[in-house]
mmCIF file of C-alpha atoms in Angstrom:
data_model
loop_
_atom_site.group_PDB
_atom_site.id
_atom_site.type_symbol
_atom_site.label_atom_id
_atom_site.label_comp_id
_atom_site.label_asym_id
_atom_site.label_seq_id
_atom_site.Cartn_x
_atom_site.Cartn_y
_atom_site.Cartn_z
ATOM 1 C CA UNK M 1 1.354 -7.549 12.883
ATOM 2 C CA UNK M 2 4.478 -5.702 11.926
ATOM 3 C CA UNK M 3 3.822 -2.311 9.652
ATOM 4 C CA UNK M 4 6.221 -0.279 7.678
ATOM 5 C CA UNK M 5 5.705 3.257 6.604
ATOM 6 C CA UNK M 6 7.727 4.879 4.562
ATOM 7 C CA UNK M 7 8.216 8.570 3.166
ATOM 8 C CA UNK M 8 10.459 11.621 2.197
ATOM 9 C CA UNK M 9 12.070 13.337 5.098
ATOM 10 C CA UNK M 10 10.196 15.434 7.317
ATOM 11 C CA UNK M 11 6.461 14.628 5.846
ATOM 12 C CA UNK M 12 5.259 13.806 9.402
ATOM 13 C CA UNK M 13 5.728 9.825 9.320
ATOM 14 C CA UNK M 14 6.052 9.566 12.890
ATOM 15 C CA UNK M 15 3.135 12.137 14.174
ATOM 16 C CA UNK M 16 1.060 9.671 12.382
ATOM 17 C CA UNK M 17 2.096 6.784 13.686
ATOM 18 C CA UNK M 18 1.787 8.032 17.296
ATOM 19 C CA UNK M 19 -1.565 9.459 16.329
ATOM 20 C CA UNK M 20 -2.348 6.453 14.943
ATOM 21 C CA UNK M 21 -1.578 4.257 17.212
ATOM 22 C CA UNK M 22 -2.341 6.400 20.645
ATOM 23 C CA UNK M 23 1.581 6.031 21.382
ATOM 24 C CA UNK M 24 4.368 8.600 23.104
ATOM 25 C CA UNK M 25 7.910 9.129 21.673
ATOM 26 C CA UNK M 26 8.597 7.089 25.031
ATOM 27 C CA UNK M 27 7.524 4.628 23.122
ATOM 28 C CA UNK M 28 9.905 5.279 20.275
ATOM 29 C CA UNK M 29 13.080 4.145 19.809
ATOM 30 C CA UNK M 30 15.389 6.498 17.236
ATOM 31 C CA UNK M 31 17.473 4.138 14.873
ATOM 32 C CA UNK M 32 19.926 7.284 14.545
ATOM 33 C CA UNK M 33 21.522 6.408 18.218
ATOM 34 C CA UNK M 34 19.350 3.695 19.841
ATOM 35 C CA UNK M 35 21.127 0.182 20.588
ATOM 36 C CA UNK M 36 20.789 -1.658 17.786
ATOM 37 C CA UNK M 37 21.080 -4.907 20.012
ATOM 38 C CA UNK M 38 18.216 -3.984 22.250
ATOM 39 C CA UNK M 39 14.848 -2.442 20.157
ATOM 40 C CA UNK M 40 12.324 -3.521 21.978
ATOM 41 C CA UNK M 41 10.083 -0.812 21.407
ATOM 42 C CA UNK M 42 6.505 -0.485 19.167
ATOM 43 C CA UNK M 43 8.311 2.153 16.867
ATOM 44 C CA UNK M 44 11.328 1.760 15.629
ATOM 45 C CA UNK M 45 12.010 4.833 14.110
ATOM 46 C CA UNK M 46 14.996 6.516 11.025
ATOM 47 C CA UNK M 47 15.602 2.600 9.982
ATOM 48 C CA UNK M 48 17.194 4.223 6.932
ATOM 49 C CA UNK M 49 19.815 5.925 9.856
ATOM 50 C CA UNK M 50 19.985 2.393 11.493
ATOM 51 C CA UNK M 51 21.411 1.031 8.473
ATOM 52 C CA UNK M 52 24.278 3.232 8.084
ATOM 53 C CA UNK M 53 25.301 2.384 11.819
ATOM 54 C CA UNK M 54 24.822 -1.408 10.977
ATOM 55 C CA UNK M 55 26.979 -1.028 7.199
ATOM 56 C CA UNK M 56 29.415 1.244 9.488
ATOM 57 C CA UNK M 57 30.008 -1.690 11.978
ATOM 58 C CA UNK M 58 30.218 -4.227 9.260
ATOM 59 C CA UNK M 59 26.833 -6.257 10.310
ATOM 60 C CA UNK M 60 24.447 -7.716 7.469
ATOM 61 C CA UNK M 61 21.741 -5.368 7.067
ATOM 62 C CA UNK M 62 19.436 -8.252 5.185
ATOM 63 C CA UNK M 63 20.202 -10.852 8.172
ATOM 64 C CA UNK M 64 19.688 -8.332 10.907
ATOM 65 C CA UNK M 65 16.461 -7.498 9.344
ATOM 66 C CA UNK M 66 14.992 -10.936 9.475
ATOM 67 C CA UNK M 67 16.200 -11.305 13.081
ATOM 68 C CA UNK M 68 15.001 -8.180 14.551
ATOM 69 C CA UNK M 69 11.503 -9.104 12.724
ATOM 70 C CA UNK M 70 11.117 -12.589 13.830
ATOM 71 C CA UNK M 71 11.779 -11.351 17.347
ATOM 72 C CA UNK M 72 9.678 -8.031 17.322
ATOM 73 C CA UNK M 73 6.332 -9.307 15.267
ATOM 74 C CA UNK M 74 4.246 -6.483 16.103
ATOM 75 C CA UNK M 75 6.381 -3.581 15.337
ATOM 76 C CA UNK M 76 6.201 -0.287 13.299
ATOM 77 C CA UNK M 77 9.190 0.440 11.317
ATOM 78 C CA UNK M 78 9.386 3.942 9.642
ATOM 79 C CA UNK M 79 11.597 4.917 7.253
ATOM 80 C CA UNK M 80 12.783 7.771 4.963
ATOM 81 C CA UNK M 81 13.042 6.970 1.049
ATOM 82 C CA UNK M 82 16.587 7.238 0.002
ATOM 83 C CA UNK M 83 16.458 5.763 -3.225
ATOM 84 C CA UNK M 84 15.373 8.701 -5.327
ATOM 85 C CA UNK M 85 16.719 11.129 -6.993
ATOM 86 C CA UNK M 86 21.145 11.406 -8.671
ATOM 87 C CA UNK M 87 23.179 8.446 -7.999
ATOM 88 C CA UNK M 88 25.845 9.469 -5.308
ATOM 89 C CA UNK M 89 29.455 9.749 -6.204
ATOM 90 C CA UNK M 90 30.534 8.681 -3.263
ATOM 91 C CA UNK M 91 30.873 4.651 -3.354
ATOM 92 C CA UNK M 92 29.612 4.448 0.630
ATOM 93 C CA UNK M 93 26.499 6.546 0.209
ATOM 94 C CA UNK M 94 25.534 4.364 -2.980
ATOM 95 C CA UNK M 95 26.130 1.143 -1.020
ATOM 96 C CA UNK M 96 23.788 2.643 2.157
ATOM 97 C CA UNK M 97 21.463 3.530 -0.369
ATOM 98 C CA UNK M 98 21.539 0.571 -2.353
ATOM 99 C CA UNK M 99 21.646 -2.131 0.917
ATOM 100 C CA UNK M 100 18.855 0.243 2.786
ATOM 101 C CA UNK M 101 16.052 -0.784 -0.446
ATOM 102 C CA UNK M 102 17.025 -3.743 -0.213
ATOM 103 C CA UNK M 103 16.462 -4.240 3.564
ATOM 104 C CA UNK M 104 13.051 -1.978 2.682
ATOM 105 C CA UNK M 105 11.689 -4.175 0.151
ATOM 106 C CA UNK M 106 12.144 -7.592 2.466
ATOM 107 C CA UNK M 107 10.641 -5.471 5.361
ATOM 108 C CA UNK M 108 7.415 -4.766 2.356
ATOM 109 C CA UNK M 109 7.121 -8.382 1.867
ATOM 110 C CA UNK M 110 7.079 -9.309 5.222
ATOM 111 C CA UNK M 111 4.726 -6.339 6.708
ATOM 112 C CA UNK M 112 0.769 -6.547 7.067
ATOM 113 C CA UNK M 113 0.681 -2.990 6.162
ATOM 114 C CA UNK M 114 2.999 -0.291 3.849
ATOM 115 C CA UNK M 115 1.655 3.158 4.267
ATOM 116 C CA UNK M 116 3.554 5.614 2.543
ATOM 117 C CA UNK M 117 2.791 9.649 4.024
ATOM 118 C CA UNK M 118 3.394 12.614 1.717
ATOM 119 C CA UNK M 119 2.512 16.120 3.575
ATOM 120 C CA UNK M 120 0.952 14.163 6.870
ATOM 121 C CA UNK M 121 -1.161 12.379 4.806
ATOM 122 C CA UNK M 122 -1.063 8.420 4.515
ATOM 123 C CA UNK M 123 -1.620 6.780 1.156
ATOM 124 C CA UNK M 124 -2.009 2.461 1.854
ATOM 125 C CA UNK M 125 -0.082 0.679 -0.285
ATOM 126 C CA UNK M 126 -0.010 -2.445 0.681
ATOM 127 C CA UNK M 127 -3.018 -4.132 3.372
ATOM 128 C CA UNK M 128 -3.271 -7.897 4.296
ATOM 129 C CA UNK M 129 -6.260 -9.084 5.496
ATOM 130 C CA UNK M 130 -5.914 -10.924 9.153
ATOM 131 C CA UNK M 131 -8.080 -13.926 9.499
ATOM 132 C CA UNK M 132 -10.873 -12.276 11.824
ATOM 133 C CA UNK M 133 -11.164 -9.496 9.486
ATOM 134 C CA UNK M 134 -12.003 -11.696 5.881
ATOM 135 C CA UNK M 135 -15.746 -11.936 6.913
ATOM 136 C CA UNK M 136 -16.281 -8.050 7.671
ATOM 137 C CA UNK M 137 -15.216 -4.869 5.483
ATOM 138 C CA UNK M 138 -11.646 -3.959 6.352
ATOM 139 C CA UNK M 139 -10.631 -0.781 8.007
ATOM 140 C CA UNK M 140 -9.038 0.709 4.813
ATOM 141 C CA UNK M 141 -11.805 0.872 2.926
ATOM 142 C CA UNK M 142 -11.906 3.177 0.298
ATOM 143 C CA UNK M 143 -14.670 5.614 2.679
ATOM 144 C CA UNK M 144 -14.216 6.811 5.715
ATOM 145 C CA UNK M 145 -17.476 7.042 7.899
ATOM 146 C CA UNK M 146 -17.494 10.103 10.538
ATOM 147 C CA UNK M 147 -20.086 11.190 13.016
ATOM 148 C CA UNK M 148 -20.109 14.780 13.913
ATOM 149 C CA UNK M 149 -22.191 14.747 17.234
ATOM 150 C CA UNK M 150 -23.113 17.387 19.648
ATOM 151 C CA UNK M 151 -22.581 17.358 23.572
ATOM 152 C CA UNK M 152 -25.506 16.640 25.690
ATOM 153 C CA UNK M 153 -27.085 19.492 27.131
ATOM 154 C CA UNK M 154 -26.175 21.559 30.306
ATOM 155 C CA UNK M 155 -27.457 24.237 32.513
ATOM 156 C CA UNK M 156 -26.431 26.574 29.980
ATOM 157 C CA UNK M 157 -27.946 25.520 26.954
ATOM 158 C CA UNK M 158 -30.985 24.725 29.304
ATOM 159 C CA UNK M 159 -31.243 28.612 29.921
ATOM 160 C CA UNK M 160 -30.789 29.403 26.564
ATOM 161 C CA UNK M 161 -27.221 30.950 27.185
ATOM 162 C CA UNK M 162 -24.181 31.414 25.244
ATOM 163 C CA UNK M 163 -21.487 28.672 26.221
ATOM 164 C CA UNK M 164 -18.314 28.838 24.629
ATOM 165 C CA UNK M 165 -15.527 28.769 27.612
ATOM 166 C CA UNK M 166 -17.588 28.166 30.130
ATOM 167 C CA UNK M 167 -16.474 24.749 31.430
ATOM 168 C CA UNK M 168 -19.852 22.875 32.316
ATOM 169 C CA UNK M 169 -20.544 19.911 32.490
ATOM 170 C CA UNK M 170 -23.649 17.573 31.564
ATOM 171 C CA UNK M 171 -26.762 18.353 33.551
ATOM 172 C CA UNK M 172 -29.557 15.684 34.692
ATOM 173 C CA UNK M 173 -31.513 16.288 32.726
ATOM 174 C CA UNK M 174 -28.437 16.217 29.587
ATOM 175 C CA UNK M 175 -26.979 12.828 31.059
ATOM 176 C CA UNK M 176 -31.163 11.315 30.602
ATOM 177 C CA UNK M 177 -31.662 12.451 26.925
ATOM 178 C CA UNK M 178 -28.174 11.054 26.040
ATOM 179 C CA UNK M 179 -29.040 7.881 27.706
ATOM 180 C CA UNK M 180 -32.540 7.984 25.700
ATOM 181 C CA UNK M 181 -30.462 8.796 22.386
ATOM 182 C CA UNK M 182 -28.172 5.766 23.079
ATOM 183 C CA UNK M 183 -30.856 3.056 24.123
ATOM 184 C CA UNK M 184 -32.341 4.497 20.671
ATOM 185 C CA UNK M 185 -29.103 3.275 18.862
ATOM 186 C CA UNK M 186 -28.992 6.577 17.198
ATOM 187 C CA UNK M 187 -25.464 7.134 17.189
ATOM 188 C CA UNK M 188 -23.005 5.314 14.591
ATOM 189 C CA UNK M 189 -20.372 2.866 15.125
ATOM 190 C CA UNK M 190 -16.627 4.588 15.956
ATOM 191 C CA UNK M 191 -13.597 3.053 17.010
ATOM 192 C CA UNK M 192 -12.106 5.921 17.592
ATOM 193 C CA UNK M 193 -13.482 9.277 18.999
ATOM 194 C CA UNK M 194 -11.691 13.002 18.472
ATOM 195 C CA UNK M 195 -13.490 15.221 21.525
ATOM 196 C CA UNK M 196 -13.157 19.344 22.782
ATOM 197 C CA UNK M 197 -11.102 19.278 26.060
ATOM 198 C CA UNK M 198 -14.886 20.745 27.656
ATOM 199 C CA UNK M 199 -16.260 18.811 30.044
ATOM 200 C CA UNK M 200 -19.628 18.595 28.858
ATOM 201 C CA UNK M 201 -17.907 16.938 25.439
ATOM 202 C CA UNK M 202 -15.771 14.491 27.333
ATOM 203 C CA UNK M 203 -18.621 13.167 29.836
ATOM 204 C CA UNK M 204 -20.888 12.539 26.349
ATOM 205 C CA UNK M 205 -18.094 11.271 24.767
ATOM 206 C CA UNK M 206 -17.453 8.425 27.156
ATOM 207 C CA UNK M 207 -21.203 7.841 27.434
ATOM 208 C CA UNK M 208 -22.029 7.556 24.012
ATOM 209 C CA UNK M 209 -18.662 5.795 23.193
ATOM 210 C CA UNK M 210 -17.383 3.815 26.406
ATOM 211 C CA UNK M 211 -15.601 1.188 24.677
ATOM 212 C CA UNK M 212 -13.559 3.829 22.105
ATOM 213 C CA UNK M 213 -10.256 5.625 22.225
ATOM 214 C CA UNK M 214 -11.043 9.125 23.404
ATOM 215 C CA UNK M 215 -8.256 11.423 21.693
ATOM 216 C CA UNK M 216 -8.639 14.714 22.958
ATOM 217 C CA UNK M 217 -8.357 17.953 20.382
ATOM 218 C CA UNK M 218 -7.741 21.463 22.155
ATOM 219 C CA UNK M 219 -8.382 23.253 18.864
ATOM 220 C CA UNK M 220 -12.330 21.632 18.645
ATOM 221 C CA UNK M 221 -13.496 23.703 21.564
ATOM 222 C CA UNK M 222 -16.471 26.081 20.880
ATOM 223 C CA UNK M 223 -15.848 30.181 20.557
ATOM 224 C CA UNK M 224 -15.071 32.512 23.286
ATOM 225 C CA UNK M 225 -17.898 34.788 24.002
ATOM 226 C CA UNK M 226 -16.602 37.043 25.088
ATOM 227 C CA UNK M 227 -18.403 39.369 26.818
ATOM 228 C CA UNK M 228 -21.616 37.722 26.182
ATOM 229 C CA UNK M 229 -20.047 34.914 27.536
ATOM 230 C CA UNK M 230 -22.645 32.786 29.816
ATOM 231 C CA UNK M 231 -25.464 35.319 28.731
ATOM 232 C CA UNK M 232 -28.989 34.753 27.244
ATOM 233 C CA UNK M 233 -30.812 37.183 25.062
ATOM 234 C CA UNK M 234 -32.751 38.404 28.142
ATOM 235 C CA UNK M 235 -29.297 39.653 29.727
ATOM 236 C CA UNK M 236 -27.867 40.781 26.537
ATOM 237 C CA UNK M 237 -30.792 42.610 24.572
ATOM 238 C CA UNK M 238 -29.951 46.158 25.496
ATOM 239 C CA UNK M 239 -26.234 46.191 25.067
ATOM 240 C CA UNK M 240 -25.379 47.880 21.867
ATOM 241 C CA UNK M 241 -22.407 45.648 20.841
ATOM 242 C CA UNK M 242 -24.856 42.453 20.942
ATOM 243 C CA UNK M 243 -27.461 43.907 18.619
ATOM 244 C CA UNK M 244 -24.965 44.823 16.335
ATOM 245 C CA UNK M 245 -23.162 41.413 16.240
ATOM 246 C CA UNK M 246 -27.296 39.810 15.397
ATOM 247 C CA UNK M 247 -27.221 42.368 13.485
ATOM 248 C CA UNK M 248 -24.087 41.496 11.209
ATOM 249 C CA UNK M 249 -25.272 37.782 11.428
ATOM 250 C CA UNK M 250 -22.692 37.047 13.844
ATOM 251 C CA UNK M 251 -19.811 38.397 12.078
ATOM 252 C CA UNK M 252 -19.171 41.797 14.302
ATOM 253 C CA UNK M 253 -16.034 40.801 16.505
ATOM 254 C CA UNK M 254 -17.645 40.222 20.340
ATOM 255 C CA UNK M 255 -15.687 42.457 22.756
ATOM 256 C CA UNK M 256 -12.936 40.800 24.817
ATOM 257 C CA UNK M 257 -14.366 37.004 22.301
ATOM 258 C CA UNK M 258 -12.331 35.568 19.468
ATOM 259 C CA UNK M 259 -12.696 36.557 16.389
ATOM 260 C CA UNK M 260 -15.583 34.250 14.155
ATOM 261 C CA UNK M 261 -12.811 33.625 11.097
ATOM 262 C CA UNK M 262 -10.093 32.719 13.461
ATOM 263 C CA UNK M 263 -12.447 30.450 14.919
ATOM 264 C CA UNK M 264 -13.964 29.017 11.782
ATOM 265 C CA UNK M 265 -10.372 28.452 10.708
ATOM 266 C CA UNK M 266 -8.879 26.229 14.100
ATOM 267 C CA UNK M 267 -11.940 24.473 13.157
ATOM 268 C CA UNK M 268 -11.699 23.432 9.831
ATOM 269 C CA UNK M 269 -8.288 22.905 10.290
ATOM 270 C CA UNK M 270 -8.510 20.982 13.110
ATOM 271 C CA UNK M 271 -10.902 18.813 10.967
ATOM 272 C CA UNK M 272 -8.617 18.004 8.155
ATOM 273 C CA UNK M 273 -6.196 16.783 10.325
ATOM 274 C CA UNK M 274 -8.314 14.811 12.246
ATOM 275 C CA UNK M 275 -9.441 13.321 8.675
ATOM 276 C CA UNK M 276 -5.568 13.126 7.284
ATOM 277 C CA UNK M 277 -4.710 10.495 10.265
ATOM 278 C CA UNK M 278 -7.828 8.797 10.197
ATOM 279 C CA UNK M 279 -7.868 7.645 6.146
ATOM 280 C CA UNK M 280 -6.679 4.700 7.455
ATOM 281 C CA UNK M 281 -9.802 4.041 9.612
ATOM 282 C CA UNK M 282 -13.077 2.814 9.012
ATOM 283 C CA UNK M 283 -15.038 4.973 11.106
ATOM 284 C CA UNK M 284 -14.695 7.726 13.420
ATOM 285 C CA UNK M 285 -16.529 10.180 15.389
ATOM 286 C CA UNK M 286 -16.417 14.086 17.056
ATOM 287 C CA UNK M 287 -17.805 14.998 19.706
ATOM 288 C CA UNK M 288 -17.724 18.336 19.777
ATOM 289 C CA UNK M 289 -19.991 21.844 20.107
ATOM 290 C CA UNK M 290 -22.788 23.485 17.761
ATOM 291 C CA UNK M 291 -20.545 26.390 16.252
ATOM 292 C CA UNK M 292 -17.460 23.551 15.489
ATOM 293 C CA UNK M 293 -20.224 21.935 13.349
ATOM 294 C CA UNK M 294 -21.350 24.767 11.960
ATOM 295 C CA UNK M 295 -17.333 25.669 11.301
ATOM 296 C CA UNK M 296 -16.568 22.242 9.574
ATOM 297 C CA UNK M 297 -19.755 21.938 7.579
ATOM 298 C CA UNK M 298 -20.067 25.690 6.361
ATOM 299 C CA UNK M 299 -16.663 24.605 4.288
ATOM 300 C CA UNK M 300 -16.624 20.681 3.685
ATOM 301 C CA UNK M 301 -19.957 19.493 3.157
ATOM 302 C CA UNK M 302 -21.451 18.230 0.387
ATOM 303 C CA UNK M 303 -24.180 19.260 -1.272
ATOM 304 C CA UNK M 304 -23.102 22.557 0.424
ATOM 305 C CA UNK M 305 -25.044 24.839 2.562
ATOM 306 C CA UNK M 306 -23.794 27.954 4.960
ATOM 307 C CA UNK M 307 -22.263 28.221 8.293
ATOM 308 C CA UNK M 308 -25.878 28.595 9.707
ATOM 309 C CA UNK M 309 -28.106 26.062 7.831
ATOM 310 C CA UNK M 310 -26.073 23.370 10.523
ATOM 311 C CA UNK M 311 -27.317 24.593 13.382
ATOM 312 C CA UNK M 312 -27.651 20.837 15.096
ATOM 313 C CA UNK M 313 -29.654 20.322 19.033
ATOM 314 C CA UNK M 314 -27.428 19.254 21.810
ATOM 315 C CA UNK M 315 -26.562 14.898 21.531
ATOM 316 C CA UNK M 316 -27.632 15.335 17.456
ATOM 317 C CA UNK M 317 -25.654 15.973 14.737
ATOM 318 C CA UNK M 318 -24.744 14.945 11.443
ATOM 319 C CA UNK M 319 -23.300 11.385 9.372
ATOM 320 C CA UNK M 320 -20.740 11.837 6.440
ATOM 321 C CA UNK M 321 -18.909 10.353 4.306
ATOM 322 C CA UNK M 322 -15.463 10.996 2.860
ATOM 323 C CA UNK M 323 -14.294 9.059 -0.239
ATOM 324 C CA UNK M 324 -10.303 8.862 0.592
ATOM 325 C CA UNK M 325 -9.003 8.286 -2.663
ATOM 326 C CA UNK M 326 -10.740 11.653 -3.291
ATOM 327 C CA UNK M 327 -10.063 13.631 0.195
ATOM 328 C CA UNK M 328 -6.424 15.173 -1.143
ATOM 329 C CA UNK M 329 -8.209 16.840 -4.051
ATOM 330 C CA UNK M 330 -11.404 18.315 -3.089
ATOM 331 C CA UNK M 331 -11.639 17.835 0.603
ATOM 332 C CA UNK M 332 -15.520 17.141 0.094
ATOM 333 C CA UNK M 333 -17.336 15.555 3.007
ATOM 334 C CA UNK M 334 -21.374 13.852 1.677
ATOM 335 C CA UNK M 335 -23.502 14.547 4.108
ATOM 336 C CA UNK M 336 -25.748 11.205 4.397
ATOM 337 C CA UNK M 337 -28.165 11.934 7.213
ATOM 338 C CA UNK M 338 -28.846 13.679 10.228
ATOM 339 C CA UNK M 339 -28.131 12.165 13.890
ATOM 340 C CA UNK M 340 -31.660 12.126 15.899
#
């Protein structure tokens, strides 16, 4: 299935493609300088660039096209949009502009998918339906289906403690409820999973999800404590600093944690890139901590409630909905239901 995606320069065309697709630059190869005789990579990357070599060396752009796609039928082309904007003066730029639309619009015709990205964010403009999928709602849908799900429980959480760092991972008694939750069918469908680096997120991760791509997201990892770090209330009730952080409703800076607004905003940004590169999906899922759900909810969901009204139990969480043809504007998330 070849696909072509298309853009202005530097709108992150080709971090979405590797996000996308779960691909390396290794698996890139730069029409700027590769050899144009020898792509045999997925991506096939500045075709616009490629051109000018090809016009430079006197080769038919159109012909070369319908080789290299008849050869490579499962390849990603990206491209920048030339074809904008004041007619050049110069007669060689207008006939590299001119022969490079051309060679775009037979690759168009001849791709399953066009996806055009403006600011990181893919817009579909063009989606074939392949013969297994004409009996089942495509992937590009026009909602996007995400479950935000929280890690099993640990020792930790068992003891009522404040895990943020701490690196556990799933106790026996976490790994049994999960595997209760799952023979339940409780969780929704995902293709695709976007889990904390923690341990205790990646082991319920790969339980819940075994047959999913795992994409691991440093910036979905719970708070730093600080120094209440891997303390309960028992341990903590007499130290001045902790009353006055219950005290401020959590908002008093922890000594020696991170700060709740710089965490709230990794987060939630975190989230909306997560949801930029995944428009094109059907369904996905994050599996993640407590306080990340808390972060993303207290700002996307809809109806809304506050930080604290998402307080979720460990392997529950929370089913929404985004409508993509509405994400760009109002970056709304419907809450449908709750995950237990």
């Amino acid at each position: 299935m070849i696909e072509f995606v298309i853009g202005g320069t530097a709108q992150g065309k080709l971090k979405y493609v590797l996000d996308k697709n779960n691909l390396t630059k290794e698996d890139v190869c730069n029409g700027e300088e590769c050899d144009y005789n020898n792509i045999n990579k997925r991506v096939l990357y500045n075709f616009h660039l490629l051109c000018r070599r090809l016009l430079k060396d006197n080769i038919n752009i159109l012909s070369f096209v319908e080789a290299l796609l008849e050869k490579n039928n499962d390849i990603i082309i990206i491209s920048d949009e030339i074809g904008c904007g004041i007619v050049p003066l110069d007669k060689e730029e207008r006939i590299w502009r001119e022969e490079t639309g051309r060679a775009c619009t037979n690759i168009a015709k001849k791709a399953a998918i066009v996806i055009r990205v403006m600011a990181g964010v893919p817009v579909i403009i063009k989606k074939e339906n392949t013969h297994d999928e004409r009996n089942e709602k495509t992937n590009f849908s026009s909602t996007l289906s995400v479950a935000l799900i929280r890690h099993g429980i640990t020792e930790g959480n068992k003891n009522k403690k404040y895990i943020g760092v701490t690196d556990e991972s799933l106790s026996l008694n976490g790994i049994y409820s999960l595997f209760d939750a799952i023979s339940k069918e409780i969780y929704p469908r995902a293709y695709k999973v976007y889990s904390s680096p923690m341990k205790r997120c990646v082991e319920s991760a790969k339980m819940i999800y075994p047959k999913a791509e795992i994409i691991i997201k440093d910036d979905l990892k719970e708070t730093n404590f600080g120094d209440f770090e891997n303390k309960n209330y028992d341990q903590l009730k007499d130290d001045l600093n902790y009353q006055r952080w219950l005290a401020s409703g959590g908002t008093f800076n922890i000594p020696n944690g991170e700060r709740r607004e710089e965490f709230i905003t990794r987060c939630q940004k975190c989230f909306e890139e997560i949801i930029n590169q995944s428009l094109g999906e059907e369904c996905v899922a994050l599996i993640v901590h407590g306080g990340t759900i808390m972060a993303i909810l207290d700002k996307y969901s809809s109806p809304h409630e506050d930080f604290y009204n998402w307080q979720v139990k460990n392997g529950q969480g929370y089913f929404i909905e985004i409508d993509k043809n509405s994400w760009i504007n109002n970056k709304k998330a419907h809450v449908i239901r709750e995950i237990k």
